[in-house]
Amino acid sequence: MAEIVFDRVVKVYPGGTKAVEELSLTVAEGEFMVLVGPSGCGKTTALRMIAGLEEITDGVMSIGGTIVNNVLPKDRDIAMVFQNYALYPQMTVAQNMGFALKVRKLPKDEIDRRVQEAAKILRLTEYLGRRPKALSGGQRQRVAMGRAIVREPQAFLMDEPLSNLDAQLRVEMRTEITRIQRLLGVATIYVTHDQTEAMTMGDRVAVMRAGALQQVATPQDLYDHPVNEFVAGFIGSPPMNLILASLQDQDGELVLRFGDQNVVVPASYRTSHRLAELIGARVVFGLRPEDLELASGEGGVLLEATVDLREALGSEKLAYLSFGADSGIVEQEIPRDDGVPVRRRSRVVARLGARADVHEGGRVTLRLNVDNFHFFDPETGASLRAVAS
Amino acid sequence: MSVVSSPMSVRVTSSRRRVVTRTAIFFAMVLMAIVMLYPFFVMLVTSFKTQNQYLTGHGTSTQSWRQLASTLPVYQQLLNSTIVCTASIAIILVVGVMAGFAFAKLQYRFGNLVFLGMVSAMMVPLQAIVIPEYVNVARFGLTNGYLGAVLVYAALGTPFSIFLFTTYFRRVPDELIEAGIVDGLGYWGVLWRLALPMALPAIATVTVLQFIQIWDDLLVGLLFLQNPAERPITVGLAALAAGRTTSIPQLMAGSLVSALPAMIVYLGFQRFLVRGLTLGIDR
């Protein structure tokens, strides 16, 4: 078991493509770290650099206190689980699992013992004599895990290991991997583009975008306090509503104005989000879908809207709302320096109770949860929160 | 009035059509088998006759089989053919596997261009280069030993071998090789312990095809194996046929002996051969 440290690690491919940009990240001993981000954000490259499958262009990478920039993959003592499992087709399950140990010339009885032990943990004992092609997707996935476990490595690296499984099996294996990781207590770096996996599995989650690390935090912290518009829009399903609004001071009250809507902002945000300094300027107002609820009476901060679309999911209803032609909420794609634009959607989404009485085309009055307002700089996308996590 | 056929009648018609088609295919195959097997039948029957019996068309005898070894050093020539075949195929396989793996999995500058160059060598017929090849081999003084012929066969068979192994290894996912590297293997280890066992069908394909080609070849053996003691069986048979008094039954017995090894190798490996030749089609 060991700590993995990226210290300003850079990866530039021949031809000049910058895949990872000055990545600094520490994965503690026994920690389950999830790297998440859209395709091409550099998360897999970062993982492959730990494995030694990609050379590091600049910066320092260390595993267990040893700098590994120039250490061969076989000498790094890490185990990797690949997206398509990469099981050796000509070997049985037991041979697949024991192969790395055989290469390292461990005694046969020690190999057998470890394979049996791992098979027990993974419930694979009865399949040890089979070839990979005679296994189901879930079983293959478990063999791939087994191959990593028997190594008793310093760290596990997992590259989207669940993406080839069907939805139900994915949920099952999600808990299975988490269970095994907790059981073994080995530092694990898990790459995924699936935010549900990121939120449910990770002790901490690192969000990446265009090769740059955006935020590292616990899943809850990431959800509650995104450091920028990208993280806010990426984490959460449906994502956070992001509305470009102008900030006004109306008779001593802070008011957000978009189209013909006025939203009164509690005074506490003046300091917590430095809004006092931004009166007269434009800000991006962020609100999670669950922070909008149907208003049953007067009081609080209310918004009137028309329901454009309603999605009943059984346990909840999603209402897609518009605020009239003059609302000022339009589909926007904001270019960023790193070349990956941020998208703001034209509709506001509210997550309502399963029994909420909403109909397409109907008018509703919504109460906003004033405790969970988010504000971002419209130019840089950075959160305006004074003590950003 | 239109006639609407019921689903039942459609089913009956289509199954009847299938029976007819299959019967036709069966008879066509039987016909082809007869055409293919007839020469073997003639060889077999003729070999059990004396020259007179062959001319008159009556009677059987084992005389030609008994005399075969004395007329023709058949065992020595079979051994010669085996030595040349084995050595050539060994070179073809070793070079093919290593080059195929390198072309498929190692990235280097102009790799594709070199590969194209190698593969285009497959298009050059032996007859077109046999004279310059002979001059080269003769200059090195290699026409009086197995080595000259072995090198020529290896040179002729290697392009196809490289092509087949490259295609084969390209289908092996990169992740599998990376898994091997993370598991502690170097490139050699990956080649010998992972890629090679996976390439068995391709190895079988190359072995069978090259064996048949080299075993049955006459031209290279005739030109590059000048020492009579090192003649392969095909050259021996040709010499027998070119003699002034050719015993047809003996020639047939010799031909049968020379055809057997190629048939055995083919039958032994045909299971892999089909898999190897359909590379990229299945999956």
mmCIF file of N, CA, C and O in Angstrom, chain A residues 92-150:
data_model
loop_
_atom_site.group_PDB
_atom_site.id
_atom_site.type_symbol
_atom_site.label_atom_id
_atom_site.label_comp_id
_atom_site.label_asym_id
_atom_site.label_seq_id
_atom_site.Cartn_x
_atom_site.Cartn_y
_atom_site.Cartn_z
ATOM 1 N N THR A 92 -6.713 -20.344 -18.641
ATOM 2 C CA THR A 92 -7.919 -20.501 -17.820
ATOM 3 C C THR A 92 -8.001 -19.319 -16.848
ATOM 4 O O THR A 92 -7.059 -18.523 -16.735
ATOM 5 N N VAL A 93 -9.117 -19.262 -16.138
ATOM 6 C CA VAL A 93 -9.302 -18.190 -15.143
ATOM 7 C C VAL A 93 -8.156 -18.227 -14.128
ATOM 8 O O VAL A 93 -7.539 -17.202 -13.819
ATOM 9 N N ALA A 94 -7.851 -19.425 -13.640
ATOM 10 C CA ALA A 94 -6.790 -19.550 -12.625
ATOM 11 C C ALA A 94 -5.443 -19.113 -13.198
ATOM 12 O O ALA A 94 -4.689 -18.397 -12.536
ATOM 13 N N GLN A 95 -5.170 -19.513 -14.439
ATOM 14 C CA GLN A 95 -3.892 -19.130 -15.061
ATOM 15 C C GLN A 95 -3.825 -17.628 -15.300
ATOM 16 O O GLN A 95 -2.790 -17.007 -15.113
ATOM 17 N N ASN A 96 -4.953 -17.057 -15.710
ATOM 18 C CA ASN A 96 -5.015 -15.612 -15.900
ATOM 19 C C ASN A 96 -4.675 -14.884 -14.605
ATOM 20 O O ASN A 96 -3.893 -13.945 -14.594
ATOM 21 N N MET A 97 -5.313 -15.365 -13.522
ATOM 22 C CA MET A 97 -5.130 -14.694 -12.241
ATOM 23 C C MET A 97 -3.713 -14.878 -11.705
ATOM 24 O O MET A 97 -3.141 -13.988 -11.094
ATOM 25 N N GLY A 98 -3.136 -16.054 -11.964
ATOM 26 C CA GLY A 98 -1.815 -16.330 -11.407
ATOM 27 C C GLY A 98 -0.659 -15.916 -12.306
ATOM 28 O O GLY A 98 0.497 -16.019 -11.914
ATOM 29 N N PHE A 99 -0.971 -15.419 -13.507
ATOM 30 C CA PHE A 99 0.081 -15.187 -14.498
ATOM 31 C C PHE A 99 1.166 -14.222 -14.016
ATOM 32 O O PHE A 99 2.361 -14.511 -14.122
ATOM 33 N N ALA A 100 0.735 -13.098 -13.452
ATOM 34 C CA ALA A 100 1.718 -12.094 -13.021
ATOM 35 C C ALA A 100 2.632 -12.673 -11.940
ATOM 36 O O ALA A 100 3.818 -12.345 -11.881
ATOM 37 N N LEU A 101 2.071 -13.557 -11.105
ATOM 38 C CA LEU A 101 2.878 -14.157 -10.040
ATOM 39 C C LEU A 101 3.867 -15.167 -10.626
ATOM 40 O O LEU A 101 4.997 -15.284 -10.170
ATOM 41 N N LYS A 102 3.391 -15.859 -11.675
ATOM 42 C CA LYS A 102 4.259 -16.835 -12.338
ATOM 43 C C LYS A 102 5.435 -16.114 -12.999
ATOM 44 O O LYS A 102 6.579 -16.566 -12.923
ATOM 45 N N VAL A 103 5.126 -14.981 -13.634
ATOM 46 C CA VAL A 103 6.187 -14.188 -14.267
ATOM 47 C C VAL A 103 7.212 -13.770 -13.222
ATOM 48 O O VAL A 103 8.409 -13.746 -13.478
ATOM 49 N N ARG A 104 6.710 -13.473 -12.018
ATOM 50 C CA ARG A 104 7.616 -13.048 -10.943
ATOM 51 C C ARG A 104 8.240 -14.233 -10.215
ATOM 52 O O ARG A 104 8.871 -14.062 -9.173
ATOM 53 N N LYS A 105 7.992 -15.440 -10.758
ATOM 54 C CA LYS A 105 8.605 -16.673 -10.246
ATOM 55 C C LYS A 105 8.286 -16.950 -8.779
ATOM 56 O O LYS A 105 9.156 -17.378 -8.010
ATOM 57 N N LEU A 106 7.061 -16.712 -8.382
ATOM 58 C CA LEU A 106 6.641 -17.073 -7.029
ATOM 59 C C LEU A 106 6.455 -18.589 -6.976
ATOM 60 O O LEU A 106 6.129 -19.206 -7.984
ATOM 61 N N PRO A 107 6.633 -19.205 -5.797
ATOM 62 C CA PRO A 107 6.427 -20.653 -5.711
ATOM 63 C C PRO A 107 4.990 -21.025 -6.084
ATOM 64 O O PRO A 107 4.058 -20.257 -5.814
ATOM 65 N N LYS A 108 4.831 -22.210 -6.661
ATOM 66 C CA LYS A 108 3.526 -22.612 -7.178
ATOM 67 C C LYS A 108 2.448 -22.647 -6.093
ATOM 68 O O LYS A 108 1.320 -22.222 -6.311
ATOM 69 N N ASP A 109 2.821 -23.159 -4.915
ATOM 70 C CA ASP A 109 1.790 -23.254 -3.868
ATOM 71 C C ASP A 109 1.359 -21.876 -3.378
ATOM 72 O O ASP A 109 0.214 -21.675 -2.980
ATOM 73 N N GLU A 110 2.274 -20.921 -3.416
ATOM 74 C CA GLU A 110 1.919 -19.546 -3.025
ATOM 75 C C GLU A 110 0.960 -18.950 -4.070
ATOM 76 O O GLU A 110 -0.025 -18.287 -3.721
ATOM 77 N N ILE A 111 1.251 -19.225 -5.355
ATOM 78 C CA ILE A 111 0.369 -18.741 -6.423
ATOM 79 C C ILE A 111 -1.025 -19.345 -6.227
ATOM 80 O O ILE A 111 -2.039 -18.632 -6.239
ATOM 81 N N ASP A 112 -1.066 -20.667 -6.020
ATOM 82 C CA ASP A 112 -2.350 -21.348 -5.826
ATOM 83 C C ASP A 112 -3.121 -20.749 -4.659
ATOM 84 O O ASP A 112 -4.324 -20.528 -4.734
ATOM 85 N N ARG A 113 -2.394 -20.528 -3.570
ATOM 86 C CA ARG A 113 -3.054 -20.002 -2.361
ATOM 87 C C ARG A 113 -3.698 -18.636 -2.658
ATOM 88 O O ARG A 113 -4.866 -18.405 -2.358
ATOM 89 N N ARG A 114 -2.913 -17.764 -3.313
ATOM 90 C CA ARG A 114 -3.432 -16.417 -3.577
ATOM 91 C C ARG A 114 -4.602 -16.462 -4.555
ATOM 92 O O ARG A 114 -5.572 -15.710 -4.405
ATOM 93 N N VAL A 115 -4.483 -17.316 -5.578
ATOM 94 C CA VAL A 115 -5.559 -17.409 -6.572
ATOM 95 C C VAL A 115 -6.838 -17.911 -5.894
ATOM 96 O O VAL A 115 -7.923 -17.352 -6.093
ATOM 97 N N GLN A 116 -6.697 -18.933 -5.054
ATOM 98 C CA GLN A 116 -7.866 -19.478 -4.354
ATOM 99 C C GLN A 116 -8.504 -18.409 -3.466
ATOM 100 O O GLN A 116 -9.722 -18.259 -3.429
ATOM 101 N N GLU A 117 -7.665 -17.679 -2.770
ATOM 102 C CA GLU A 117 -8.153 -16.641 -1.862
ATOM 103 C C GLU A 117 -8.925 -15.564 -2.620
ATOM 104 O O GLU A 117 -10.038 -15.186 -2.242
ATOM 105 N N ALA A 118 -8.323 -15.101 -3.717
ATOM 106 C CA ALA A 118 -8.971 -14.056 -4.526
ATOM 107 C C ALA A 118 -10.267 -14.588 -5.135
ATOM 108 O O ALA A 118 -11.278 -13.877 -5.191
ATOM 109 N N ALA A 119 -10.225 -15.853 -5.577
ATOM 110 C CA ALA A 119 -11.420 -16.438 -6.185
ATOM 111 C C ALA A 119 -12.556 -16.485 -5.169
ATOM 112 O O ALA A 119 -13.725 -16.298 -5.520
ATOM 113 N N LYS A 120 -12.181 -16.727 -3.919
ATOM 114 C CA LYS A 120 -13.209 -16.786 -2.870
ATOM 115 C C LYS A 120 -13.840 -15.396 -2.670
ATOM 116 O O LYS A 120 -15.057 -15.260 -2.628
ATOM 117 N N ILE A 121 -12.981 -14.397 -2.585
ATOM 118 C CA ILE A 121 -13.479 -13.022 -2.412
ATOM 119 C C ILE A 121 -14.401 -12.645 -3.576
ATOM 120 O O ILE A 121 -15.424 -11.999 -3.401
ATOM 121 N N LEU A 122 -14.029 -13.081 -4.777
ATOM 122 C CA LEU A 122 -14.756 -12.658 -5.988
ATOM 123 C C LEU A 122 -15.835 -13.662 -6.398
ATOM 124 O O LEU A 122 -16.456 -13.508 -7.442
ATOM 125 N N ARG A 123 -16.006 -14.694 -5.624
ATOM 126 C CA ARG A 123 -16.985 -15.757 -5.908
ATOM 127 C C ARG A 123 -16.723 -16.368 -7.288
ATOM 128 O O ARG A 123 -17.617 -16.464 -8.128
ATOM 129 N N LEU A 124 -15.477 -16.718 -7.521
ATOM 130 C CA LEU A 124 -15.097 -17.270 -8.829
ATOM 131 C C LEU A 124 -14.599 -18.708 -8.720
ATOM 132 O O LEU A 124 -14.178 -19.292 -9.722
ATOM 133 N N THR A 125 -14.640 -19.261 -7.505
ATOM 134 C CA THR A 125 -14.003 -20.565 -7.276
ATOM 135 C C THR A 125 -14.435 -21.613 -8.300
ATOM 136 O O THR A 125 -13.611 -22.342 -8.830
ATOM 137 N N GLU A 126 -15.723 -21.654 -8.597
ATOM 138 C CA GLU A 126 -16.188 -22.724 -9.500
ATOM 139 C C GLU A 126 -15.825 -22.478 -10.971
ATOM 140 O O GLU A 126 -16.019 -23.349 -11.805
ATOM 141 N N TYR A 127 -15.307 -21.289 -11.266
ATOM 142 C CA TYR A 127 -14.978 -20.996 -12.674
ATOM 143 C C TYR A 127 -13.485 -21.050 -12.953
ATOM 144 O O TYR A 127 -13.048 -20.713 -14.051
ATOM 145 N N LEU A 128 -12.693 -21.434 -11.955
ATOM 146 C CA LEU A 128 -11.235 -21.337 -12.101
ATOM 147 C C LEU A 128 -10.674 -22.121 -13.290
ATOM 148 O O LEU A 128 -9.661 -21.754 -13.857
ATOM 149 N N GLY A 129 -11.375 -23.186 -13.688
ATOM 150 C CA GLY A 129 -10.866 -24.013 -14.779
ATOM 151 C C GLY A 129 -11.360 -23.574 -16.154
ATOM 152 O O GLY A 129 -10.995 -24.154 -17.167
ATOM 153 N N ARG A 130 -12.195 -22.547 -16.182
ATOM 154 C CA ARG A 130 -12.765 -22.139 -17.481
ATOM 155 C C ARG A 130 -11.874 -21.148 -18.220
ATOM 156 O O ARG A 130 -11.085 -20.452 -17.613
ATOM 157 N N ARG A 131 -12.108 -21.086 -19.532
ATOM 158 C CA ARG A 131 -11.429 -20.070 -20.349
ATOM 159 C C ARG A 131 -12.294 -18.817 -20.357
ATOM 160 O O ARG A 131 -13.517 -18.906 -20.232
ATOM 161 N N PRO A 132 -11.689 -17.641 -20.573
ATOM 162 C CA PRO A 132 -12.477 -16.395 -20.554
ATOM 163 C C PRO A 132 -13.693 -16.407 -21.484
ATOM 164 O O PRO A 132 -14.730 -15.846 -21.158
ATOM 165 N N LYS A 133 -13.554 -17.050 -22.644
ATOM 166 C CA LYS A 133 -14.681 -16.975 -23.590
ATOM 167 C C LYS A 133 -15.905 -17.730 -23.085
ATOM 168 O O LYS A 133 -17.009 -17.538 -23.600
ATOM 169 N N ALA A 134 -15.713 -18.593 -22.082
ATOM 170 C CA ALA A 134 -16.852 -19.326 -21.530
ATOM 171 C C ALA A 134 -17.466 -18.596 -20.338
ATOM 172 O O ALA A 134 -18.267 -19.167 -19.603
ATOM 173 N N LEU A 135 -17.091 -17.326 -20.145
ATOM 174 C CA LEU A 135 -17.609 -16.571 -19.001
ATOM 175 C C LEU A 135 -18.520 -15.437 -19.469
ATOM 176 O O LEU A 135 -18.386 -14.954 -20.586
ATOM 177 N N SER A 136 -19.410 -15.014 -18.583
ATOM 178 C CA SER A 136 -20.263 -13.859 -18.897
ATOM 179 C C SER A 136 -19.464 -12.573 -18.675
ATOM 180 O O SER A 136 -18.375 -12.610 -18.097
ATOM 181 N N GLY A 137 -20.021 -11.461 -19.122
ATOM 182 C CA GLY A 137 -19.347 -10.168 -18.972
ATOM 183 C C GLY A 137 -18.979 -9.865 -17.527
ATOM 184 O O GLY A 137 -17.866 -9.445 -17.226
ATOM 185 N N GLY A 138 -19.908 -10.104 -16.635
ATOM 186 C CA GLY A 138 -19.685 -9.820 -15.220
ATOM 187 C C GLY A 138 -18.588 -10.706 -14.643
ATOM 188 O O GLY A 138 -17.751 -10.246 -13.855
ATOM 189 N N GLN A 139 -18.590 -11.964 -15.060
ATOM 190 C CA GLN A 139 -17.564 -12.887 -14.563
ATOM 191 C C GLN A 139 -16.188 -12.491 -15.076
ATOM 192 O O GLN A 139 -15.204 -12.507 -14.337
ATOM 193 N N ARG A 140 -16.131 -12.093 -16.355
ATOM 194 C CA ARG A 140 -14.843 -11.654 -16.925
ATOM 195 C C ARG A 140 -14.315 -10.456 -16.146
ATOM 196 O O ARG A 140 -13.127 -10.345 -15.867
ATOM 197 N N GLN A 141 -15.239 -9.572 -15.834
ATOM 198 C CA GLN A 141 -14.861 -8.377 -15.090
ATOM 199 C C GLN A 141 -14.263 -8.771 -13.742
ATOM 200 O O GLN A 141 -13.261 -8.214 -13.301
ATOM 201 N N ARG A 142 -14.869 -9.777 -13.108
ATOM 202 C CA ARG A 142 -14.384 -10.218 -11.800
ATOM 203 C C ARG A 142 -13.018 -10.890 -11.933
ATOM 204 O O ARG A 142 -12.168 -10.746 -11.060
ATOM 205 N N VAL A 143 -12.809 -11.608 -13.052
ATOM 206 C CA VAL A 143 -11.493 -12.228 -13.261
ATOM 207 C C VAL A 143 -10.433 -11.127 -13.396
ATOM 208 O O VAL A 143 -9.345 -11.219 -12.830
ATOM 209 N N ALA A 144 -10.797 -10.080 -14.139
ATOM 210 C CA ALA A 144 -9.861 -8.954 -14.309
ATOM 211 C C ALA A 144 -9.516 -8.357 -12.947
ATOM 212 O O ALA A 144 -8.361 -8.012 -12.673
ATOM 213 N N MET A 145 -10.519 -8.259 -12.089
ATOM 214 C CA MET A 145 -10.290 -7.772 -10.718
ATOM 215 C C MET A 145 -9.379 -8.750 -9.972
ATOM 216 O O MET A 145 -8.469 -8.346 -9.251
ATOM 217 N N GLY A 146 -9.658 -10.021 -10.169
ATOM 218 C CA GLY A 146 -8.898 -11.069 -9.485
ATOM 219 C C GLY A 146 -7.426 -11.016 -9.867
ATOM 220 O O GLY A 146 -6.544 -11.171 -9.023
ATOM 221 N N ARG A 147 -7.190 -10.764 -11.142
ATOM 222 C CA ARG A 147 -5.821 -10.690 -11.624
ATOM 223 C C ARG A 147 -5.069 -9.565 -10.905
ATOM 224 O O ARG A 147 -3.875 -9.667 -10.652
ATOM 225 N N ALA A 148 -5.817 -8.493 -10.607
ATOM 226 C CA ALA A 148 -5.199 -7.371 -9.900
ATOM 227 C C ALA A 148 -4.998 -7.714 -8.420
ATOM 228 O O ALA A 148 -3.956 -7.425 -7.835
ATOM 229 N N ILE A 149 -6.010 -8.360 -7.829
ATOM 230 C CA ILE A 149 -5.974 -8.622 -6.385
ATOM 231 C C ILE A 149 -4.813 -9.544 -6.001
ATOM 232 O O ILE A 149 -4.101 -9.279 -5.030
ATOM 233 N N VAL A 150 -4.613 -10.632 -6.764
ATOM 234 C CA VAL A 150 -3.581 -11.610 -6.377
ATOM 235 C C VAL A 150 -2.188 -10.994 -6.315
ATOM 236 O O VAL A 150 -1.322 -11.487 -5.617
#
